[in-house]
Coordinates of C-alpha atoms and ligand atoms in Angstrom, one line a residue:
X158 CA 215.4 38.9 -10.3
X159 CA 212.7 41.6 -10.5
X160 CA 210.0 40.8 -13.2
X161 CA 209.2 43.2 -16.0
X162 CA 205.8 43.7 -14.5
X163 CA 207.2 44.7 -11.2
X164 CA 209.8 46.9 -12.8
X165 CA 207.0 48.8 -14.6
X166 CA 204.8 49.1 -11.4
X167 CA 207.8 50.4 -9.5
X168 CA 208.4 53.0 -12.2
X169 CA 204.7 54.1 -12.0
X170 CA 204.6 54.3 -8.2
X171 CA 207.9 56.2 -8.0
X172 CA 206.9 58.8 -10.6
X173 CA 203.1 59.0 -10.5
X174 CA 201.2 60.5 -12.3
X175 CA 203.1 59.4 -15.3
X176 CA 202.3 60.6 -18.8
X177 CA 201.8 57.7 -21.3
X178 CA 202.5 57.8 -25.0
X179 CA 201.1 54.9 -27.0
X180 CA 201.7 53.6 -30.5
X181 CA 200.4 50.9 -32.9
X182 CA 201.8 48.1 -30.7
X183 CA 199.1 48.5 -28.1
X184 CA 196.3 48.0 -30.7
X185 CA 197.6 45.0 -32.6
X186 CA 195.9 42.7 -30.0
X187 CA 192.6 44.4 -31.1
X188 CA 193.2 43.2 -34.6
X189 CA 194.5 46.4 -36.0
X190 CA 197.6 45.8 -38.1
X191 CA 200.9 47.5 -37.3
X192 CA 202.8 49.0 -40.2
X193 CA 206.3 48.8 -38.9
X194 CA 208.3 45.7 -38.0
X195 CA 210.4 45.2 -34.8
X196 CA 213.2 47.2 -36.3
X197 CA 211.0 50.2 -37.0
X198 CA 210.9 49.6 -40.8
X199 CA 207.8 49.6 -43.0
X200 CA 206.3 46.2 -43.4
X201 CA 204.7 47.0 -46.7
X202 CA 204.4 50.3 -48.7
X203 CA 204.4 53.5 -46.6
X204 CA 201.0 55.1 -46.0
X205 CA 199.7 57.9 -48.3
X206 CA 201.3 61.3 -48.0
X207 CA 199.2 64.4 -47.4
X208 CA 200.3 66.1 -50.6
X209 CA 199.4 63.1 -52.7
X210 CA 196.0 62.8 -51.2
X211 CA 195.2 66.4 -51.9
X212 CA 196.6 66.7 -55.4
X213 CA 196.3 63.3 -57.1
X214 CA 192.7 62.3 -57.8
X215 CA 193.6 58.8 -59.0
X216 CA 195.5 58.1 -55.8
X217 CA 192.5 59.4 -53.9
X218 CA 190.2 57.1 -55.7
X219 CA 192.5 54.2 -54.9
X220 CA 192.6 55.3 -51.3
X221 CA 188.8 55.3 -50.9
X222 CA 188.2 52.1 -52.9
X223 CA 190.7 50.3 -50.6
X224 CA 189.3 52.1 -47.4
X225 CA 185.9 50.6 -48.1
X226 CA 187.4 47.3 -47.1
X227 CA 190.1 48.4 -44.7
X228 CA 188.4 51.0 -42.5
X229 CA 185.6 48.8 -41.1
X230 CA 188.3 46.9 -39.2
X231 CA 189.2 50.1 -37.4
X232 CA 185.6 51.1 -37.0
X233 CA 184.5 47.9 -35.3
X234 CA 187.7 47.3 -33.3
X235 CA 187.3 46.8 -29.6
X236 CA 189.8 47.7 -26.8
X237 CA 192.0 44.9 -25.5
X238 CA 193.2 44.1 -22.0
X239 CA 196.1 46.6 -22.2
X240 CA 193.7 49.5 -23.1
X241 CA 191.5 48.5 -20.1
X242 CA 194.5 48.2 -17.8
X243 CA 195.7 51.7 -18.7
X244 CA 192.2 53.1 -18.1
X245 CA 192.2 51.6 -14.7
X246 CA 195.6 53.0 -13.9
X247 CA 194.4 56.4 -14.9
X248 CA 191.4 56.1 -12.6
X249 CA 193.8 55.1 -9.8
X250 CA 196.0 58.1 -10.4
X251 CA 199.1 56.2 -11.4
X252 CA 199.0 57.7 -14.9
X253 CA 197.9 61.1 -16.0
X254 CA 197.3 62.0 -19.7
X255 CA 197.5 59.4 -22.4
X256 CA 198.9 60.8 -25.6
X257 CA 198.3 58.4 -28.4
X258 CA 199.7 58.2 -31.9
X259 CA 196.8 55.8 -32.8
X260 CA 193.7 57.0 -34.6
X261 CA 191.5 54.1 -33.5
X262 CA 189.9 55.7 -30.4
X263 CA 190.4 52.5 -28.3
X264 CA 191.7 54.2 -25.2
X265 CA 188.4 56.2 -25.0
X266 CA 186.3 53.1 -25.7
X267 CA 188.1 51.4 -22.8
X268 CA 187.1 54.1 -20.4
X269 CA 190.1 56.4 -20.4
X270 CA 189.2 60.1 -20.0
X271 CA 192.3 62.2 -20.3
X272 CA 193.4 61.3 -23.8
X273 CA 195.1 63.4 -26.5
X274 CA 194.7 61.9 -30.1
X275 CA 198.0 63.3 -31.4
X276 CA 197.3 62.2 -34.9
X277 CA 193.5 62.7 -34.9
X278 CA 190.7 60.2 -35.0
X279 CA 190.0 58.0 -38.1
X280 CA 186.3 57.9 -37.7
X281 CA 185.8 61.7 -38.2
X282 CA 185.9 63.4 -41.6
X283 CA 186.8 67.0 -42.3
X284 CA 186.2 69.0 -45.5
X285 CA 189.4 70.5 -46.8
X286 CA 187.5 73.5 -48.2
X287 CA 184.9 74.6 -45.7
X288 CA 186.2 72.7 -42.6
X289 CA 182.8 71.0 -41.9
X290 CA 183.2 67.9 -39.8
X291 CA 181.1 64.7 -40.4
X292 CA 181.0 61.1 -39.4
X293 CA 183.1 58.8 -41.6
X294 CA 180.4 56.2 -41.7
X295 CA 178.2 58.6 -43.8
X296 CA 181.0 59.1 -46.3
X297 CA 181.5 55.3 -46.6
X298 CA 177.9 54.7 -47.1
X299 CA 177.7 57.3 -49.8
X300 CA 180.8 55.8 -51.5
X301 CA 179.3 52.3 -51.3
X302 CA 176.1 53.5 -52.9
X303 CA 178.0 55.2 -55.7
X304 CA 180.4 52.2 -56.3
X305 CA 178.6 48.9 -55.9
X306 CA 181.1 47.1 -58.1
X307 CA 183.8 47.9 -55.5
X308 CA 181.8 46.6 -52.6
X309 CA 182.1 42.9 -53.2
X310 CA 185.9 42.4 -53.7
X311 CA 187.9 40.0 -51.7
X312 CA 190.4 42.0 -49.6
X313 CA 192.6 41.8 -46.6
X314 CA 192.8 44.8 -44.3
X315 CA 196.1 46.6 -44.0
X316 CA 197.2 49.2 -41.4
X317 CA 195.6 52.7 -41.4
X318 CA 192.2 51.6 -42.8
X319 CA 193.8 50.4 -46.0
X320 CA 193.3 47.1 -47.8
X321 CA 195.3 45.1 -50.4
X322 CA 193.2 45.7 -53.5
X323 CA 194.9 46.4 -56.9
X324 CA 192.5 47.1 -59.8
X325 CA 191.6 49.9 -62.2
X326 CA 190.5 52.6 -59.8
X327 CA 189.7 55.3 -62.4
X328 CA 186.0 54.5 -62.4
X329 CA 185.6 54.9 -58.6
X330 CA 183.4 57.9 -57.7
X331 CA 184.4 59.7 -54.5
X332 CA 181.7 61.2 -52.3
X333 CA 182.5 64.9 -51.7
X334 CA 181.5 67.4 -49.0
X335 CA 177.7 67.7 -48.8
X336 CA 178.1 71.4 -47.9
X337 CA 180.4 72.7 -50.6
X338 CA 181.6 69.8 -52.8
X339 CA 185.1 70.1 -51.4
X340 CA 187.5 67.2 -50.8
X341 CA 186.8 65.2 -47.7
X342 CA 189.7 63.8 -45.7
X343 CA 189.8 61.6 -42.6
X344 CA 190.6 63.9 -39.7
X345 CA 194.0 62.4 -39.1
X346 CA 197.5 63.6 -39.5
X347 CA 199.1 62.0 -42.6
X348 CA 202.7 61.5 -43.2
X349 CA 204.0 64.8 -44.5
X350 CA 201.4 66.7 -42.6
X351 CA 201.9 68.4 -39.3
X352 CA 200.2 67.9 -35.9
X353 CA 198.2 71.0 -35.0
X354 CA 200.3 73.3 -32.8
X355 CA 197.7 73.6 -30.0
X356 CA 197.5 69.8 -29.7
X357 CA 201.3 69.5 -29.4
X358 CA 201.3 72.3 -26.8
X359 CA 198.7 70.5 -24.7
X360 CA 200.6 67.3 -24.9
X361 CA 203.9 68.9 -23.9
X362 CA 202.2 70.7 -21.0
X363 CA 200.7 67.4 -19.8
X364 CA 204.2 65.9 -19.8
X365 CA 205.7 68.9 -18.0
X366 CA 203.0 68.6 -15.3
X367 CA 203.6 64.9 -14.7
X368 CA 206.3 62.8 -13.1
X369 CA 207.7 61.2 -16.2
X370 CA 207.0 59.5 -19.5
X371 CA 206.0 55.9 -20.3
X372 CA 206.1 54.9 -24.0
X373 CA 204.1 51.8 -24.9
X374 CA 204.1 50.0 -28.3
X375 CA 205.9 52.6 -30.3
X376 CA 209.3 52.5 -32.0
X377 CA 209.3 56.4 -31.9
X378 CA 210.4 56.5 -35.6
X379 CA 208.1 59.4 -36.2
X380 CA 209.2 62.7 -34.8
X381 CA 205.8 63.7 -33.6
X382 CA 206.1 61.0 -30.9
X383 CA 209.9 61.0 -30.5
X384 CA 209.8 64.7 -29.4
X385 CA 208.2 63.7 -26.1
X386 CA 211.0 61.3 -25.3
X387 CA 213.4 64.1 -26.1
X388 CA 211.5 66.5 -23.9
X389 CA 211.5 64.1 -20.9
X390 CA 215.2 63.6 -21.4
X391 CA 216.0 67.4 -21.7
X392 CA 213.9 68.1 -18.6
X393 CA 215.5 65.3 -16.6
X394 CA 212.3 63.4 -16.3
X395 CA 212.4 59.6 -16.1
X396 CA 211.6 57.8 -19.3
X397 CA 210.4 54.2 -19.5
X398 CA 209.8 52.3 -22.7
X399 CA 207.6 49.1 -23.0
X400 CA 207.7 47.8 -26.5
X401 CA 208.9 44.9 -28.6
X402 CA 212.2 45.6 -30.5
X403 CA 214.4 48.6 -30.7
X404 CA 213.2 52.2 -30.5
X405 CA 214.7 55.5 -31.5
X406 CA 215.0 56.5 -27.8
X407 CA 216.6 53.4 -26.3
X408 CA 219.8 55.3 -25.6
X409 CA 218.0 57.9 -23.4
X410 CA 215.5 55.6 -21.6
X411 CA 215.8 55.1 -17.9
X412 CA 213.9 51.8 -18.1
X413 CA 213.6 49.7 -21.3
X414 CA 211.3 46.7 -21.2
X415 CA 211.4 44.6 -24.4
X416 CA 208.4 42.3 -23.8
X417 CA 204.8 41.6 -24.7
X418 CA 202.8 44.6 -23.7
X419 CA 199.8 42.8 -22.3
X420 CA 201.9 40.4 -20.3
X421 CA 203.5 43.3 -18.5
X422 CA 200.5 45.7 -18.2
X423 CA 197.8 43.3 -17.2
Ligands
ZN43 ZN1 182.9 71.5 -47.5

């Protein structure tokens, strides 16, 4: 019987260059927690919604107090063997553009060049008033300086730069935009937010120009990723899925590999 690894290689060789879409499952081996279980359901509470972040100051204080402990995990994370294997396949021409739903930047750290961060990049900040961009490390250092009492708490990191702290957050002081005093937000697409149109268009075009789609480590529960599986299907392009558990596109996949990502890719 043909192995899962061979099945994947055959798919790549027959359809190269293949567009790749990656989700949280590829980064768990780098110590970044995944927020959905094998059935695509939330493991704990769902992440913050865009509207809540913008309109509810207490929720925003809670977000930043928790991020002081959760985000360093993202910031210091290193690419794993799967990220490196994909970067090599890209250099070899087997795969083309990597579209990622992850905001950890690990494909780029692994040496991949043609990458679209569909949901943004967690280490960048953007001001919601003046649009100024800044490194997230600055914001965190300013928050730490303003809130020493929140720095020494025991916490476990949760997905999305979050951590499991519950306390009175009302005293937390948020560092605002140094330009204009506006609200700073990580430059990522939150739930309830939309992916910028130009970014979606670039990703769709990349898929159109390639020989097929390979989805890795995503249950495709979020429409922003699922739409690419649909596009491949509508355009009669082959679709392969490598992920643990069921996905929203299993019924339209040409090849479905339910296995450990690293075991198949590396
Ligand atoms: Zn500003």
